[in-house]
Coordinates of C-alpha atoms in Angstrom, one line a residue:
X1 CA 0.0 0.0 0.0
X2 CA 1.2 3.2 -0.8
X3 CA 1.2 6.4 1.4
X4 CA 1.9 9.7 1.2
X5 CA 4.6 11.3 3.7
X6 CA 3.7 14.8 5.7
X7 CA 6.4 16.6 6.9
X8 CA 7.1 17.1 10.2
X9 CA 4.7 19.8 11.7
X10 CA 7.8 22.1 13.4
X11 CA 9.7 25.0 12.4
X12 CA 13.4 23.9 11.9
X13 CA 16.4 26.3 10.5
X14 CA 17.5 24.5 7.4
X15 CA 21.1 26.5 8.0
X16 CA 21.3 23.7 11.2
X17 CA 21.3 21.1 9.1
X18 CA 24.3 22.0 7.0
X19 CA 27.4 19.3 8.1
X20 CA 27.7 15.5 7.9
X21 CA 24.7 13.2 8.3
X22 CA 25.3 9.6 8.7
X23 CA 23.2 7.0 7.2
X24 CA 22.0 4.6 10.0
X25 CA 19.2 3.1 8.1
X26 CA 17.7 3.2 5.4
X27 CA 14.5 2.1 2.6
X28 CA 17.3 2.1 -0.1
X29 CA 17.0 2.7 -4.1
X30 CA 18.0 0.3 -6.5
X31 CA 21.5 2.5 -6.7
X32 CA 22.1 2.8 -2.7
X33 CA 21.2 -1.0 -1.2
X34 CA 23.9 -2.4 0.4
X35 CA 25.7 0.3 1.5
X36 CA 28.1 1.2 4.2
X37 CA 29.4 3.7 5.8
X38 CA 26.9 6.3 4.3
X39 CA 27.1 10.1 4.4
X40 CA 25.1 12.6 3.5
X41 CA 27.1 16.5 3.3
X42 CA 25.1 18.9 3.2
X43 CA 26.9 22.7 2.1
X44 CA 25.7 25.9 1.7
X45 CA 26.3 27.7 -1.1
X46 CA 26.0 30.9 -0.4
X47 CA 26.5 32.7 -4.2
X48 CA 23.8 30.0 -5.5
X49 CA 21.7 30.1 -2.7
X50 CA 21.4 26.2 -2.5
X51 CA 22.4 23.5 -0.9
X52 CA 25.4 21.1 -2.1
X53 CA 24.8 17.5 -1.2
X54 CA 27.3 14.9 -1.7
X55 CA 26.1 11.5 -1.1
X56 CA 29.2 8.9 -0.3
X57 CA 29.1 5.0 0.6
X58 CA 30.9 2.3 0.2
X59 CA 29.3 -0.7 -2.0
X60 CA 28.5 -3.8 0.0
X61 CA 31.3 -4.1 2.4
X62 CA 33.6 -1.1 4.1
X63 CA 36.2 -2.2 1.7
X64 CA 33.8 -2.2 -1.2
X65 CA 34.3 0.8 -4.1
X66 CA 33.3 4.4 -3.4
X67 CA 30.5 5.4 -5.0
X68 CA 29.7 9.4 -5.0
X69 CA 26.4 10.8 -5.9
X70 CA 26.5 14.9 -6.3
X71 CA 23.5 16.5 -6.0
X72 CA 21.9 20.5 -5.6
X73 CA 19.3 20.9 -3.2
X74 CA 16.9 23.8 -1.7
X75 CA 14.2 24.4 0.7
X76 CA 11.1 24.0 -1.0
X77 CA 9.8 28.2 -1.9
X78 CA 6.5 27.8 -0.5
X79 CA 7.5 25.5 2.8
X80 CA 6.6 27.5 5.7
X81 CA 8.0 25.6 8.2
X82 CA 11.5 24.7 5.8
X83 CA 10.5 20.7 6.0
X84 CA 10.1 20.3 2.6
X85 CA 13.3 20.7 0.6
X86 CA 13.9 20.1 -3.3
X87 CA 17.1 18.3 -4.7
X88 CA 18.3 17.9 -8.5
X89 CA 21.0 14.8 -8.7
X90 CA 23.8 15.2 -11.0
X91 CA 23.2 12.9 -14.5
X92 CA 26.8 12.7 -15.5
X93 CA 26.4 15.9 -17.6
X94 CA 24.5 18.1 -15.8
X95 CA 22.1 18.8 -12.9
X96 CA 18.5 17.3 -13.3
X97 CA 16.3 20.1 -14.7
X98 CA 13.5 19.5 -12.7
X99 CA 13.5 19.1 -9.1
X100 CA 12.2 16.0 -7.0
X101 CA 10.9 16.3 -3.2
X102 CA 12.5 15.8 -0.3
X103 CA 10.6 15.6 3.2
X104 CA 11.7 15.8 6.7
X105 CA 9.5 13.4 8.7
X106 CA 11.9 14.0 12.5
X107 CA 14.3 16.1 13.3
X108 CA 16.1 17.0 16.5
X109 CA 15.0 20.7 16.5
X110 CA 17.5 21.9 19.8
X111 CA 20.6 20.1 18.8
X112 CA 20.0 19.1 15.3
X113 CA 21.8 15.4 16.2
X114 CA 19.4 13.4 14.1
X115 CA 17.5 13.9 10.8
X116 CA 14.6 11.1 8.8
X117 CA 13.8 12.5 5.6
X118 CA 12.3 10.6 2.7
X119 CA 10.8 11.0 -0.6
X120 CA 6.9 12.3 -0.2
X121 CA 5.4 8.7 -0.9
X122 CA 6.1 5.2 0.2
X123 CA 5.6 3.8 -3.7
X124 CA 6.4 5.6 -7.0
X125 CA 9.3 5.0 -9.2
X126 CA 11.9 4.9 -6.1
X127 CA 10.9 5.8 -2.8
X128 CA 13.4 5.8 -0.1
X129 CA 14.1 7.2 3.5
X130 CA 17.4 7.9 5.4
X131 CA 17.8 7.8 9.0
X132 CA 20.7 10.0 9.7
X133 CA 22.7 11.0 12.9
X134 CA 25.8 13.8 13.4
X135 CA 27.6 10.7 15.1
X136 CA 29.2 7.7 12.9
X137 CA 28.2 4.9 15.1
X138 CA 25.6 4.6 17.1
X139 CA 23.4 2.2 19.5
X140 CA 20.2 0.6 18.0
X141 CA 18.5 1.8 20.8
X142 CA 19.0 5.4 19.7
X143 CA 17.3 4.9 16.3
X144 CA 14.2 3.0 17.8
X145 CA 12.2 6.3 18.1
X146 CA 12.8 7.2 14.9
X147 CA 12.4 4.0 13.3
X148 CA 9.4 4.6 15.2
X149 CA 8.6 7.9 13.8
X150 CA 9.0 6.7 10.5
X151 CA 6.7 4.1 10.9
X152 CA 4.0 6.3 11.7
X153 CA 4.5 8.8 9.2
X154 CA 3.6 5.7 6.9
X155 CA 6.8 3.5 6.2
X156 CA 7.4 0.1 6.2
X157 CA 10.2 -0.3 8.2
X158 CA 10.8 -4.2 7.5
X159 CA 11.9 -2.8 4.0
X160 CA 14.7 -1.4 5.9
X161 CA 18.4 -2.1 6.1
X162 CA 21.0 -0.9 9.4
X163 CA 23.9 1.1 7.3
X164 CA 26.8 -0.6 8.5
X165 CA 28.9 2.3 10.0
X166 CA 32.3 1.7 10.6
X167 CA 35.0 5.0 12.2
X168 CA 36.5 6.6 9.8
X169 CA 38.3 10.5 8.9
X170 CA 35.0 11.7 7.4

């Protein structure tokens, strides 16, 4: 069954979630299952006004190749509350010319520490939805509650998979 995703209903300050996000789990796409070590990078552009994202992991095992995805992101124009964000992933030539949604189901509003966004349905071409943290590793019993969160915004979390995270100089 397919659902559609709301965002979050609190204000956040999209500038807060510039930094490193690490995967922790994830509803992969076809081009992201089996990753580890997963990070997100989100930088501000401040002549462009939008938001670099560079998407790294390693394929199937921490030794596995490095893949890179590059992407350009903003906040949505007409979200009030800066939960619903736009990205255009580089296609080897150039940026996508359209843009595809991006919604933030949780976030840790005081400290920013953890993040669940996903794409704005649970079916379509290639839904997915990160779990992401500040901190590379970290206890399962931190991501219950947003496992849980992402549950009730409409996921089927036994489609997801933990992102092995293993210390490294990111």
């Amino acid at each position: 069954m397919t659902s559609a995703i709301t965002p979050v209903a609190k204000k956040i300050d999209p500038m807060k979630c510039m930094g490193d996000w690490f995967v922790q789990i994830a509803i992969p796409t076809a081009f992201d299952r089996n990753a580890h070590n997963g990070m997100e990078r989100y930088e501000w552009d401040e002549k462009r006004k939008r938001v670099k994202v560079t998407y790294t992991f390693n394929q199937g095992s921490f030794a596995g190749r490095k893949n890179t995805v590059y992407q350009v992101g903003r906040v949505h124009p007409k979200s009030e509350n800066g939960t619903e964000w736009q990205v255009a992933p580089w296609i080897g030539f150039c940026y996508l010319p359209s843009w595809l949604p991006y919604v933030v189901l949780e976030v840790d509003e005081e400290n920013y520490s953890y993040l669940v966004a996903s794409s704005p349905s649970t079916g379509g071409m290639a839904p997915w939805l990160y779990i992401m943290t500040r901190e590379q590793v970290v206890a399962d019993s931190v991501l219950e509650p947003l496992k849980a969160a992402a549950a009730n915004a409409g996921w089927d979390m036994s489609k997801s998979e933990r992102v092995p995270q293993q210390k490294t100089d990111a």
